[in-house]
Amino acid sequence: MTGAGSLALEGLGKSYGEAPVVSGVDLVIRPGEFVTLLGPSGCGKTTILRMVAGLVVPSTGRILVDGADITQLPTHRRNMGLVFQNYALFPHMTVATNVGFGLEMRGVARAEAAARVREVLDLVRLGDYGARHPRQLSGGQQQRVALARALVVRPAVLLLDEPLSNLDAKLREDLRDEIRAIQERLHITTLFVTHDQAEALTMSDRVVVLSAGHIEQVGTPVEIYDQPASPFVATFIGRVNRVNGTVLASDATGCTVAAPGLRGRSLRALPAGARVQAMIRPQRITLSPGHAEGENRLTGTVRRVVFAGDIVQIDVETPAGTLTVEQSRRGLAAGDLVTACWEAADMMLFPP
Amino acid sequence: MRGRVLPGLLLLPACAVTLVAFLLPMGWLARLSLGRASGGVLVDAVTADNYLRFFTDSYYLGVLWRSVWVASSVAVLAVLAAYPIALFLFRSRSRWRGVLAVLTIAPLLVSSVVRTFGWMIILGDQGWINGALRLAGLVTTPVHLMNNVTGVLIGLTEIMMPTTTLALLAGFARLDLTQEEAARTLGASPWRCFCRITLPLTAPGIAVAGLVTFVLSISSFITPSLLGGGRVPMLASTIYEEALETLDWPLAAAISLILIALFGTVLLAYERLARRWA
Ligand SMILES: Nc1ncnc2c1ncn2[C@@H]1O[C@H](COP(=O)(O)OP(=O)(O)OP(=O)(O)O)[C@@H](O)[C@H]1O
Ligand SMILES: [Mg+2]
């Protein structure tokens, strides 16, 4: 089974009445690529997916599959495979009939259709469940039937709308790996929607971070985590500490930032005098006992220590605000005087 | 202990009402149907004569047959006419949905007597339709749309429609719009999507609506009497005539029980069907 098409969105937008819910979305997805739309609730992820599927008519822009404009094509002629959050299985049909529905609509001969249904049910490890009805399956099994039903037609693009959000945590992780493995095996172009950053980071080739209907950043999981393009992305992906400061001096290799109790160095060069937000991830900070002078050092008092299994989370009150630090080393207690320290590369600067 | 007694106690009033208002009269009716009347006076007897008479007299058999087919036709016509409306109301996300829903069931606020009179104005030989046809020069002698089965069918269908629509909507619970969307993305054209997904999933609604409409039509009295002009005798009007004009109460009771048996049969058939879907 190969169903790899390229998908391009050009200036895609949608408004209901006055308010745009999606605007100016430009995105190119290569054949076989797994791209995730990530963003908070209501940012327009589902709307984008439904526009690609033809269930919502775009207000502006174009949708192209393998270079062909499909913006005006009705849903049933688009050859998309859409998996819904609530699965949307047909309750009056068996699992096999559900999965074979797309083939039936395409007029595939019975024998061939049956063989393909069997093959795809084996692929999602539901080979023995063909004769059951959807209501006789668990949530995870229903999810896999929905996936099989979308895959069997060899869609140009596989569209998944929060397919795992109704499942419990353990099952979610299993299915996450399973979906990714199947996707790689079939080399199928996939657009995945989620508001769960762990899902986005672990599964995707590239992640599209959305906010209020527009793209904030497109990049590999590592890029959006390490080099967030905006404070929104930095705070939405992972956790960050924020420190407000002013740029003292700037040169070719970066700039020096001043904040109460801190003289910081960052690799990003912003003009001297500019007000900035410095952001440092909790795991990138190391704590040492006592007071220490130097660049990217901030002395403060431990306020709270939270034990969370693999890591300890420590809140340190400093003149520049409270820093949250995550480390595996234990031994600190509230009231201890500590100095937080980090690398210049780990301090991200943004205009406020 | 209290937890089990209390619900039982709470059921008592309803049981008492059912006993006094339904079961006792039914028993009395059953007994009455086995009696005999002579010159409008009840004679003490136990006989199956009334039932025998009903099932051997071609007049009464005609009434039974006519009632069944008129009610069936009305059920089919009303479901056909109400189905698109109900589907639209179920699907619509429009701001006007509430208004449309109220408009659909608003006729229920007007007595069916009044609505039947309305139809008489429209369907009569001097009515609007014949007036329009004459004006258009299409007919010279009026088309008889009233005082016959045609009138009963037209009037009864319209009068049943709000109820049919509500029953359909109540039975649409299994339909989920994302299922239709799923079918569309899998390559189903709107028509095939309707045949394979929408229709099967709304079938329970169609069955309930058909049942309710049939039962209400076969026992309706006003509309068949007025629009039939006395020329379309059905079960309900026959019961009325036997009881209040011929004063043959035992026969009226027997026909009533036959009507109830008919309900039972239809309900049983529906029950069978419903169990298949469950
Ligand atoms: N038919 C509609 N009419 C008006 N507004 C709509 C309609 N559909 C969606 N919206 C609005 O568009 C915005 C984006 O909706 P969308 O469903 O795409 O969000 P989402 O990113 O998928 O959110 P979630 O993570 O909660 O599923 C929301 O603010 C929503 O209220
Ligand atoms: Mg959504």
PDB file of N, CA and C in Angstrom, chain A residues 50 55 75-76 80 82 84 86 88-93 101-102 104-106 149, chain B residues 174 176 178-179 181-190 192 196-197 200-201 278:
ATOM      1  N   ARG A  50     -10.603  19.960   8.551  1.00  0.00           N
ATOM      2  CA  ARG A  50     -11.881  19.789   7.864  1.00  0.00           C
ATOM      3  C   ARG A  50     -11.889  20.499   6.512  1.00  0.00           C
ATOM      4  N   LEU A  55     -14.876  19.222   4.257  1.00  0.00           N
ATOM      5  CA  LEU A  55     -16.087  19.319   5.078  1.00  0.00           C
ATOM      6  C   LEU A  55     -16.372  20.761   5.481  1.00  0.00           C
ATOM      7  N   THR A  75     -16.133  16.615  -1.076  1.00  0.00           N
ATOM      8  CA  THR A  75     -15.494  15.697  -0.139  1.00  0.00           C
ATOM      9  C   THR A  75     -15.277  14.296  -0.707  1.00  0.00           C
ATOM     10  N   HIS A  76     -16.327  13.731  -1.325  1.00  0.00           N
ATOM     11  CA  HIS A  76     -16.238  12.316  -1.684  1.00  0.00           C
ATOM     12  C   HIS A  76     -15.320  12.057  -2.868  1.00  0.00           C
ATOM     13  N   MET A  80      -9.279  11.443   0.745  1.00  0.00           N
ATOM     14  CA  MET A  80      -8.614  11.706   2.018  1.00  0.00           C
ATOM     15  C   MET A  80      -9.049  10.617   2.999  1.00  0.00           C
ATOM     16  N   LEU A  82      -9.904  10.331   6.808  1.00  0.00           N
ATOM     17  CA  LEU A  82     -10.067  11.150   8.011  1.00  0.00           C
ATOM     18  C   LEU A  82     -10.446  10.272   9.197  1.00  0.00           C
ATOM     19  N   PHE A  84     -11.805  10.497  13.008  1.00  0.00           N
ATOM     20  CA  PHE A  84     -12.443  11.464  13.891  1.00  0.00           C
ATOM     21  C   PHE A  84     -12.100  11.183  15.347  1.00  0.00           C
ATOM     22  N   ASN A  86     -14.152  11.105  17.783  1.00  0.00           N
ATOM     23  CA  ASN A  86     -15.114  10.158  18.376  1.00  0.00           C
ATOM     24  C   ASN A  86     -15.251   8.907  17.508  1.00  0.00           C
ATOM     25  N   ALA A  88     -16.521   7.881  14.935  1.00  0.00           N
ATOM     26  CA  ALA A  88     -17.584   7.927  13.917  1.00  0.00           C
ATOM     27  C   ALA A  88     -17.700   6.627  13.136  1.00  0.00           C
ATOM     28  N   LEU A  89     -17.610   5.497  13.833  1.00  0.00           N
ATOM     29  CA  LEU A  89     -17.846   4.216  13.168  1.00  0.00           C
ATOM     30  C   LEU A  89     -19.344   4.091  12.883  1.00  0.00           C
ATOM     31  N   PHE A  90     -19.680   3.281  11.866  1.00  0.00           N
ATOM     32  CA  PHE A  90     -21.091   3.094  11.532  1.00  0.00           C
ATOM     33  C   PHE A  90     -21.649   1.998  12.437  1.00  0.00           C
ATOM     34  N   PRO A  91     -22.576   2.339  13.335  1.00  0.00           N
ATOM     35  CA  PRO A  91     -23.012   1.369  14.342  1.00  0.00           C
ATOM     36  C   PRO A  91     -23.794   0.202  13.752  1.00  0.00           C
ATOM     37  N   HIS A  92     -24.377   0.390  12.564  1.00  0.00           N
ATOM     38  CA  HIS A  92     -25.222  -0.659  11.996  1.00  0.00           C
ATOM     39  C   HIS A  92     -24.446  -1.600  11.095  1.00  0.00           C
ATOM     40  N   MET A  93     -23.124  -1.463  11.065  1.00  0.00           N
ATOM     41  CA  MET A  93     -22.333  -2.344  10.213  1.00  0.00           C
ATOM     42  C   MET A  93     -21.280  -3.053  11.054  1.00  0.00           C
ATOM     43  N   PHE A 101     -16.079  -0.036   3.745  1.00  0.00           N
ATOM     44  CA  PHE A 101     -17.024   0.952   3.203  1.00  0.00           C
ATOM     45  C   PHE A 101     -16.420   1.783   2.070  1.00  0.00           C
ATOM     46  N   GLY A 102     -15.208   2.267   2.298  1.00  0.00           N
ATOM     47  CA  GLY A 102     -14.549   3.092   1.287  1.00  0.00           C
ATOM     48  C   GLY A 102     -14.306   2.331  -0.006  1.00  0.00           C
ATOM     49  N   GLU A 104     -16.162  -0.250  -1.010  1.00  0.00           N
ATOM     50  CA  GLU A 104     -17.498  -0.425  -1.584  1.00  0.00           C
ATOM     51  C   GLU A 104     -17.866   0.820  -2.411  1.00  0.00           C
ATOM     52  N   MET A 105     -17.600   2.013  -1.852  1.00  0.00           N
ATOM     53  CA  MET A 105     -17.926   3.254  -2.544  1.00  0.00           C
ATOM     54  C   MET A 105     -17.088   3.420  -3.812  1.00  0.00           C
ATOM     55  N   ARG A 106     -15.889   2.838  -3.815  1.00  0.00           N
ATOM     56  CA  ARG A 106     -15.015   2.962  -4.977  1.00  0.00           C
ATOM     57  C   ARG A 106     -15.269   1.858  -5.989  1.00  0.00           C
ATOM     58  N   ARG A 149     -10.147   1.837   8.635  1.00  0.00           N
ATOM     59  CA  ARG A 149     -11.131   2.266   7.647  1.00  0.00           C
ATOM     60  C   ARG A 149     -10.582   3.400   6.782  1.00  0.00           C
TER      61      ARG A 149
ATOM     62  N   ARG B 174     -29.828   7.715  17.066  1.00  0.00           N
ATOM     63  CA  ARG B 174     -28.654   6.948  16.636  1.00  0.00           C
ATOM     64  C   ARG B 174     -27.837   7.667  15.566  1.00  0.00           C
ATOM     65  N   ASP B 176     -25.553  10.300  13.954  1.00  0.00           N
ATOM     66  CA  ASP B 176     -24.555  11.253  14.403  1.00  0.00           C
ATOM     67  C   ASP B 176     -23.985  11.871  13.127  1.00  0.00           C
ATOM     68  N   THR B 178     -21.287  13.167  12.392  1.00  0.00           N
ATOM     69  CA  THR B 178     -19.917  12.824  11.994  1.00  0.00           C
ATOM     70  C   THR B 178     -19.894  11.498  11.243  1.00  0.00           C
ATOM     71  N   GLN B 179     -20.901  10.635  11.471  1.00  0.00           N
ATOM     72  CA  GLN B 179     -20.946   9.392  10.703  1.00  0.00           C
ATOM     73  C   GLN B 179     -21.199   9.685   9.231  1.00  0.00           C
ATOM     74  N   GLU B 181     -20.368  12.450   7.782  1.00  0.00           N
ATOM     75  CA  GLU B 181     -19.138  13.071   7.294  1.00  0.00           C
ATOM     76  C   GLU B 181     -18.076  12.009   7.014  1.00  0.00           C
ATOM     77  N   ALA B 182     -18.007  11.019   7.897  1.00  0.00           N
ATOM     78  CA  ALA B 182     -17.050   9.936   7.691  1.00  0.00           C
ATOM     79  C   ALA B 182     -17.349   9.239   6.364  1.00  0.00           C
ATOM     80  N   ALA B 183     -18.628   8.971   6.109  1.00  0.00           N
ATOM     81  CA  ALA B 183     -19.004   8.307   4.865  1.00  0.00           C
ATOM     82  C   ALA B 183     -18.609   9.157   3.660  1.00  0.00           C
ATOM     83  N   ARG B 184     -18.813  10.462   3.775  1.00  0.00           N
ATOM     84  CA  ARG B 184     -18.470  11.349   2.661  1.00  0.00           C
ATOM     85  C   ARG B 184     -16.959  11.321   2.399  1.00  0.00           C
ATOM     86  N   THR B 185     -16.160  11.367   3.456  1.00  0.00           N
ATOM     87  CA  THR B 185     -14.710  11.360   3.225  1.00  0.00           C
ATOM     88  C   THR B 185     -14.267  10.017   2.649  1.00  0.00           C
ATOM     89  N   LEU B 186     -15.038   8.961   2.908  1.00  0.00           N
ATOM     90  CA  LEU B 186     -14.657   7.648   2.381  1.00  0.00           C
ATOM     91  C   LEU B 186     -15.126   7.453   0.943  1.00  0.00           C
ATOM     92  N   GLY B 187     -15.692   8.504   0.358  1.00  0.00           N
ATOM     93  CA  GLY B 187     -16.010   8.435  -1.059  1.00  0.00           C
ATOM     94  C   GLY B 187     -17.487   8.257  -1.374  1.00  0.00           C
ATOM     95  N   ALA B 188     -18.377   8.410  -0.372  1.00  0.00           N
ATOM     96  CA  ALA B 188     -19.794   8.249  -0.633  1.00  0.00           C
ATOM     97  C   ALA B 188     -20.379   9.565  -1.146  1.00  0.00           C
ATOM     98  N   SER B 189     -21.055   9.509  -2.297  1.00  0.00           N
ATOM     99  CA  SER B 189     -21.738  10.699  -2.798  1.00  0.00           C
ATOM    100  C   SER B 189     -22.900  10.988  -1.851  1.00  0.00           C
ATOM    101  N   PRO B 190     -23.469  12.204  -1.895  1.00  0.00           N
ATOM    102  CA  PRO B 190     -24.563  12.511  -0.961  1.00  0.00           C
ATOM    103  C   PRO B 190     -25.680  11.470  -0.992  1.00  0.00           C
ATOM    104  N   ARG B 192     -25.570   8.220  -1.987  1.00  0.00           N
ATOM    105  CA  ARG B 192     -25.171   6.923  -1.417  1.00  0.00           C
ATOM    106  C   ARG B 192     -25.002   7.033   0.080  1.00  0.00           C
ATOM    107  N   ARG B 196     -26.931   4.487   2.555  1.00  0.00           N
ATOM    108  CA  ARG B 196     -26.160   3.525   3.352  1.00  0.00           C
ATOM    109  C   ARG B 196     -26.040   3.936   4.813  1.00  0.00           C
ATOM    110  N   ILE B 197     -26.102   5.225   5.103  1.00  0.00           N
ATOM    111  CA  ILE B 197     -25.865   5.682   6.476  1.00  0.00           C
ATOM    112  C   ILE B 197     -27.117   6.340   7.078  1.00  0.00           C
ATOM    113  N   PRO B 200     -30.558   3.971   7.119  1.00  0.00           N
ATOM    114  CA  PRO B 200     -30.535   2.888   8.120  1.00  0.00           C
ATOM    115  C   PRO B 200     -30.500   3.407   9.564  1.00  0.00           C
ATOM    116  N   LEU B 201     -29.767   4.497   9.778  1.00  0.00           N
ATOM    117  CA  LEU B 201     -29.648   4.983  11.156  1.00  0.00           C
ATOM    118  C   LEU B 201     -30.912   5.706  11.619  1.00  0.00           C
ATOM    119  N   ALA B 278     -31.877  -3.144  18.464  1.00  0.00           N
ATOM    120  CA  ALA B 278     -31.290  -2.846  19.767  1.00  0.00           C
ATOM    121  C   ALA B 278     -29.886  -3.441  19.897  1.00  0.00           C
TER     122      ALA B 278
END
